[in-house]
PDB file of C-alpha atoms and ligand atoms in Angstrom:
ATOM      1  CA  UNK A   1      33.964   3.964  -8.959  1.00 86.00           C
ATOM      2  CA  UNK A   2      31.308   6.173  -7.385  1.00 94.00           C
ATOM      3  CA  UNK A   3      30.427   9.626  -8.657  1.00 96.00           C
ATOM      4  CA  UNK A   4      32.392  11.487  -5.946  1.00 95.00           C
ATOM      5  CA  UNK A   5      35.555   9.489  -6.651  1.00 97.00           C
ATOM      6  CA  UNK A   6      35.285   9.973 -10.432  1.00 97.00           C
ATOM      7  CA  UNK A   7      34.994  13.768 -10.129  1.00 98.00           C
ATOM      8  CA  UNK A   8      37.656  13.978  -7.420  1.00 97.00           C
ATOM      9  CA  UNK A   9      40.130  12.113  -9.650  1.00 97.00           C
ATOM     10  CA  UNK A  10      39.286  13.232 -13.200  1.00 97.00           C
ATOM     11  CA  UNK A  11      42.037  15.201 -14.905  1.00 98.00           C
ATOM     12  CA  UNK A  12      42.367  16.952 -18.234  1.00 98.00           C
ATOM     13  CA  UNK A  13      45.776  15.268 -18.519  1.00 98.00           C
ATOM     14  CA  UNK A  14      43.929  12.066 -19.429  1.00 98.00           C
ATOM     15  CA  UNK A  15      42.533  13.658 -22.608  1.00 98.00           C
ATOM     16  CA  UNK A  16      44.471  12.923 -25.740  1.00 98.00           C
ATOM     17  CA  UNK A  17      44.284  12.907 -29.501  1.00 98.00           C
ATOM     18  CA  UNK A  18      44.156   9.417 -30.979  1.00 98.00           C
ATOM     19  CA  UNK A  19      45.382   9.437 -34.559  1.00 98.00           C
ATOM     20  CA  UNK A  20      43.239   7.136 -36.661  1.00 97.00           C
ATOM     21  CA  UNK A  21      44.559   5.142 -39.560  1.00 94.00           C
ATOM     22  CA  UNK A  22      44.163   7.179 -42.717  1.00 94.00           C
ATOM     23  CA  UNK A  23      43.750   5.422 -46.020  1.00 96.00           C
ATOM     24  CA  UNK A  24      44.549   8.297 -48.361  1.00 94.00           C
ATOM     25  CA  UNK A  25      43.996   7.886 -52.076  1.00 94.00           C
ATOM     26  CA  UNK A  26      43.847  10.363 -54.934  1.00 96.00           C
ATOM     27  CA  UNK A  27      40.100   9.756 -55.102  1.00 97.00           C
ATOM     28  CA  UNK A  28      39.449  10.266 -51.405  1.00 97.00           C
ATOM     29  CA  UNK A  29      40.436   9.195 -47.909  1.00 97.00           C
ATOM     30  CA  UNK A  30      38.962   6.686 -45.474  1.00 98.00           C
ATOM     31  CA  UNK A  31      39.446   6.335 -41.723  1.00 97.00           C
ATOM     32  CA  UNK A  32      38.030   3.650 -39.454  1.00 96.00           C
ATOM     33  CA  UNK A  33      37.103   3.545 -35.773  1.00 97.00           C
ATOM     34  CA  UNK A  34      36.523   0.071 -34.392  1.00 96.00           C
ATOM     35  CA  UNK A  35      36.859  -1.584 -31.012  1.00 97.00           C
ATOM     36  CA  UNK A  36      40.531  -2.409 -30.674  1.00 95.00           C
ATOM     37  CA  UNK A  37      43.459  -1.624 -28.406  1.00 94.00           C
ATOM     38  CA  UNK A  38      43.808   1.918 -29.845  1.00 95.00           C
ATOM     39  CA  UNK A  39      40.412   2.879 -28.395  1.00 97.00           C
ATOM     40  CA  UNK A  40      40.216   3.096 -24.554  1.00 97.00           C
ATOM     41  CA  UNK A  41      36.621   1.788 -24.288  1.00 98.00           C
ATOM     42  CA  UNK A  42      34.098  -0.383 -26.111  1.00 98.00           C
ATOM     43  CA  UNK A  43      31.972   1.776 -28.414  1.00 98.00           C
ATOM     44  CA  UNK A  44      28.257   1.445 -27.583  1.00 98.00           C
ATOM     45  CA  UNK A  45      26.693   4.516 -29.233  1.00 98.00           C
ATOM     46  CA  UNK A  46      27.318   6.923 -32.076  1.00 98.00           C
ATOM     47  CA  UNK A  47      25.737  10.350 -32.519  1.00 98.00           C
ATOM     48  CA  UNK A  48      26.582  13.426 -34.517  1.00 98.00           C
ATOM     49  CA  UNK A  49      25.903  17.144 -34.479  1.00 98.00           C
ATOM     50  CA  UNK A  50      25.174  18.914 -37.757  1.00 98.00           C
ATOM     51  CA  UNK A  51      23.359  22.045 -39.024  1.00 98.00           C
ATOM     52  CA  UNK A  52      25.249  23.856 -36.269  1.00 98.00           C
ATOM     53  CA  UNK A  53      25.111  27.678 -36.306  1.00 96.00           C
ATOM     54  CA  UNK A  54      28.579  29.265 -36.135  1.00 90.00           C
ATOM     55  CA  UNK A  55      27.794  30.952 -32.815  1.00 95.00           C
ATOM     56  CA  UNK A  56      26.453  27.765 -31.170  1.00 98.00           C
ATOM     57  CA  UNK A  57      27.737  26.600 -27.798  1.00 97.00           C
ATOM     58  CA  UNK A  58      27.274  22.867 -27.351  1.00 98.00           C
ATOM     59  CA  UNK A  59      28.148  20.690 -24.394  1.00 97.00           C
ATOM     60  CA  UNK A  60      27.905  22.561 -21.137  1.00 98.00           C
ATOM     61  CA  UNK A  61      27.893  19.387 -19.060  1.00 98.00           C
ATOM     62  CA  UNK A  62      29.984  16.584 -17.609  1.00 98.00           C
ATOM     63  CA  UNK A  63      29.408  12.847 -17.623  1.00 98.00           C
ATOM     64  CA  UNK A  64      29.596  10.585 -14.596  1.00 98.00           C
ATOM     65  CA  UNK A  65      30.558   7.377 -16.409  1.00 98.00           C
ATOM     66  CA  UNK A  66      30.362   7.990 -20.116  1.00 98.00           C
ATOM     67  CA  UNK A  67      33.629   8.314 -22.048  1.00 98.00           C
ATOM     68  CA  UNK A  68      33.729   9.776 -25.561  1.00 98.00           C
ATOM     69  CA  UNK A  69      35.718  10.109 -28.714  1.00 98.00           C
ATOM     70  CA  UNK A  70      34.991  13.349 -30.569  1.00 99.00           C
ATOM     71  CA  UNK A  71      35.859  13.701 -34.248  1.00 98.00           C
ATOM     72  CA  UNK A  72      35.479  16.659 -36.612  1.00 98.00           C
ATOM     73  CA  UNK A  73      34.436  14.527 -39.593  1.00 98.00           C
ATOM     74  CA  UNK A  74      33.844  17.755 -41.509  1.00 98.00           C
ATOM     75  CA  UNK A  75      35.002  21.317 -40.807  1.00 98.00           C
ATOM     76  CA  UNK A  76      36.393  22.383 -37.481  1.00 98.00           C
ATOM     77  CA  UNK A  77      35.418  23.373 -33.940  1.00 98.00           C
ATOM     78  CA  UNK A  78      36.978  23.810 -30.514  1.00 98.00           C
ATOM     79  CA  UNK A  79      36.470  21.461 -27.568  1.00 98.00           C
ATOM     80  CA  UNK A  80      37.339  22.870 -24.132  1.00 98.00           C
ATOM     81  CA  UNK A  81      37.600  20.444 -21.230  1.00 98.00           C
ATOM     82  CA  UNK A  82      37.847  21.280 -17.545  1.00 98.00           C
ATOM     83  CA  UNK A  83      38.496  19.134 -14.477  1.00 98.00           C
ATOM     84  CA  UNK A  84      37.583  21.838 -11.951  1.00 98.00           C
ATOM     85  CA  UNK A  85      41.199  22.898 -11.616  1.00 98.00           C
ATOM     86  CA  UNK A  86      42.677  23.061 -15.118  1.00 98.00           C
ATOM     87  CA  UNK A  87      41.330  23.497 -18.633  1.00 98.00           C
ATOM     88  CA  UNK A  88      42.552  22.245 -21.992  1.00 98.00           C
ATOM     89  CA  UNK A  89      41.301  23.257 -25.420  1.00 98.00           C
ATOM     90  CA  UNK A  90      41.608  21.268 -28.610  1.00 98.00           C
ATOM     91  CA  UNK A  91      40.885  22.601 -32.052  1.00 98.00           C
ATOM     92  CA  UNK A  92      39.648  19.645 -34.056  1.00 98.00           C
ATOM     93  CA  UNK A  93      40.005  20.063 -37.801  1.00 98.00           C
ATOM     94  CA  UNK A  94      41.151  16.715 -39.186  1.00 98.00           C
ATOM     95  CA  UNK A  95      38.791  13.754 -39.741  1.00 98.00           C
ATOM     96  CA  UNK A  96      41.573  11.315 -38.755  1.00 98.00           C
ATOM     97  CA  UNK A  97      42.052  12.847 -35.268  1.00 98.00           C
ATOM     98  CA  UNK A  98      39.810  11.596 -32.457  1.00 98.00           C
ATOM     99  CA  UNK A  99      39.810  13.416 -29.114  1.00 98.00           C
ATOM    100  CA  UNK A 100      39.480  11.015 -26.190  1.00 98.00           C
ATOM    101  CA  UNK A 101      37.403  12.489 -23.340  1.00 98.00           C
ATOM    102  CA  UNK A 102      37.283  10.467 -20.102  1.00 98.00           C
ATOM    103  CA  UNK A 103      34.428  10.725 -17.598  1.00 98.00           C
ATOM    104  CA  UNK A 104      34.237  13.506 -15.031  1.00 98.00           C
ATOM    105  CA  UNK A 105      35.245  16.480 -17.215  1.00 98.00           C
ATOM    106  CA  UNK A 106      33.221  19.565 -18.047  1.00 98.00           C
ATOM    107  CA  UNK A 107      32.972  20.059 -21.818  1.00 98.00           C
ATOM    108  CA  UNK A 108      32.147  23.014 -24.010  1.00 98.00           C
ATOM    109  CA  UNK A 109      32.196  22.870 -27.802  1.00 98.00           C
ATOM    110  CA  UNK A 110      32.137  26.057 -29.870  1.00 98.00           C
ATOM    111  CA  UNK A 111      33.714  27.960 -32.804  1.00 98.00           C
ATOM    112  CA  UNK A 112      31.992  25.708 -35.320  1.00 98.00           C
ATOM    113  CA  UNK A 113      32.921  26.319 -38.943  1.00 98.00           C
ATOM    114  CA  UNK A 114      30.155  26.424 -41.523  1.00 97.00           C
ATOM    115  CA  UNK A 115      28.931  22.918 -42.422  1.00 97.00           C
ATOM    116  CA  UNK A 116      30.944  21.226 -39.686  1.00 98.00           C
ATOM    117  CA  UNK A 117      29.906  17.813 -38.404  1.00 98.00           C
ATOM    118  CA  UNK A 118      30.848  16.628 -34.912  1.00 98.00           C
ATOM    119  CA  UNK A 119      30.856  12.849 -34.582  1.00 98.00           C
ATOM    120  CA  UNK A 120      30.795  11.400 -31.055  1.00 98.00           C
ATOM    121  CA  UNK A 121      31.401   7.754 -30.156  1.00 98.00           C
ATOM    122  CA  UNK A 122      30.606   6.792 -26.587  1.00 98.00           C
ATOM    123  CA  UNK A 123      31.201   4.073 -24.035  1.00 98.00           C
ATOM    124  CA  UNK A 124      27.628   4.033 -22.650  1.00 98.00           C
ATOM    125  CA  UNK A 125      24.056   4.109 -23.947  1.00 98.00           C
ATOM    126  CA  UNK A 126      22.258   7.440 -23.557  1.00 98.00           C
ATOM    127  CA  UNK A 127      20.786   8.223 -20.174  1.00 98.00           C
ATOM    128  CA  UNK A 128      20.114  11.665 -18.758  1.00 98.00           C
ATOM    129  CA  UNK A 129      21.099  10.272 -15.318  1.00 98.00           C
ATOM    130  CA  UNK A 130      24.726  10.232 -16.454  1.00 98.00           C
ATOM    131  CA  UNK A 131      24.826  14.028 -16.937  1.00 98.00           C
ATOM    132  CA  UNK A 132      25.915  16.789 -14.584  1.00 98.00           C
ATOM    133  CA  UNK A 133      24.494  19.900 -16.274  1.00 98.00           C
ATOM    134  CA  UNK A 134      24.749  22.301 -13.344  1.00 98.00           C
ATOM    135  CA  UNK A 135      28.205  23.946 -13.234  1.00 98.00           C
ATOM    136  CA  UNK A 136      27.912  24.722  -9.517  1.00 98.00           C
ATOM    137  CA  UNK A 137      27.293  21.006  -8.853  1.00 98.00           C
ATOM    138  CA  UNK A 138      30.354  20.199 -10.982  1.00 98.00           C
ATOM    139  CA  UNK A 139      32.422  22.653  -8.916  1.00 98.00           C
ATOM    140  CA  UNK A 140      31.211  20.993  -5.711  1.00 97.00           C
ATOM    141  CA  UNK A 141      32.073  17.526  -7.005  1.00 98.00           C
ATOM    142  CA  UNK A 142      35.569  18.640  -8.067  1.00 98.00           C
ATOM    143  CA  UNK A 143      36.258  20.691  -4.899  1.00 97.00           C
ATOM    144  CA  UNK A 144      38.698  18.088  -3.449  1.00 95.00           C
ATOM    145  CA  UNK A 145      41.180  19.035  -6.221  1.00 95.00           C
ATOM    146  CA  UNK A 146      41.371  22.712  -5.240  1.00 91.00           C
TER     147      UNK A 146
HETATM  148  P1  TYD B   1      23.332  16.981 -25.263  1.00 77.91           P
HETATM  149  O1  TYD B   1      24.116  15.798 -24.830  1.00 77.91           O
HETATM  150  O2  TYD B   1      23.030  18.031 -24.225  1.00 77.91           O
HETATM  151  O3  TYD B   1      24.049  17.680 -26.502  1.00 77.91           O
HETATM  152  P2  TYD B   1      25.390  18.548 -26.614  1.00 77.91           P
HETATM  153  O4  TYD B   1      26.327  18.073 -25.557  1.00 77.91           O
HETATM  154  O5  TYD B   1      25.866  18.281 -27.976  1.00 77.91           O
HETATM  155  O6  TYD B   1      25.038  19.984 -26.469  1.00 77.91           O
HETATM  156  O7  TYD B   1      21.974  16.481 -25.933  1.00 77.91           O
HETATM  157  C1  TYD B   1      21.105  17.341 -26.607  1.00 77.91           C
HETATM  158  C2  TYD B   1      19.717  16.736 -26.565  1.00 77.91           C
HETATM  159  O8  TYD B   1      19.686  15.501 -27.273  1.00 77.91           O
HETATM  160  C3  TYD B   1      19.241  16.451 -25.156  1.00 77.91           C
HETATM  161  O9  TYD B   1      17.865  16.804 -25.090  1.00 77.91           O
HETATM  162  C4  TYD B   1      19.378  14.970 -25.000  1.00 77.91           C
HETATM  163  C5  TYD B   1      19.251  14.442 -26.413  1.00 77.91           C
HETATM  164  N1  TYD B   1      20.104  13.251 -26.663  1.00 77.91           N
HETATM  165  C6  TYD B   1      19.519  12.021 -26.894  1.00 77.91           C
HETATM  166  O10 TYD B   1      18.282  11.887 -26.902  1.00 77.91           O
HETATM  167  N2  TYD B   1      20.319  10.928 -27.134  1.00 77.91           N
HETATM  168  C7  TYD B   1      21.680  11.033 -27.134  1.00 77.91           C
HETATM  169  O11 TYD B   1      22.396  10.023 -27.365  1.00 77.91           O
HETATM  170  C8  TYD B   1      22.283  12.321 -26.870  1.00 77.91           C
HETATM  171  C9  TYD B   1      23.765  12.494 -26.848  1.00 77.91           C
HETATM  172  C10 TYD B   1      21.455  13.397 -26.632  1.00 77.91           C
END
């Protein structure tokens, strides 16, 4: 799909929480993310945010092709997603919940708790060309929905 089609069709209704398997034991828990039918894309990259000040605002962009899974592996934070028409917010605070974020959505991440770690698994390698960082450009691309 081309960029215009992706942004014209993206919807926050396609976001969802994927509950990961949780191996809970008295001496600690373990969850796994691997490429299987529970995950909507093949994982190509992993990065994580840490040392995040409580008043930080991360995100502030949309992706053209890249899809993500976002996991609060420690602590909690809020992810707000917009499709140019509607917004949805998710408070992530469980290491076994992964938020699926399709392409074409504006994302903001804030309200980080002290010591929180935000793990992101993605469908594409990193390239700055995949970003829309200008909100007015995002609004133009999503104009067909309004
Ligand atoms: P960015 O995606 O804007 O972070 P966030 O959405 O969490 O606010 O990336 C922050 C910086 O890190 C930016 O200069 C690009 C760089 N970066 C990489 O070099 N590789 C990566 O895989 C990612 C995600 C970012």
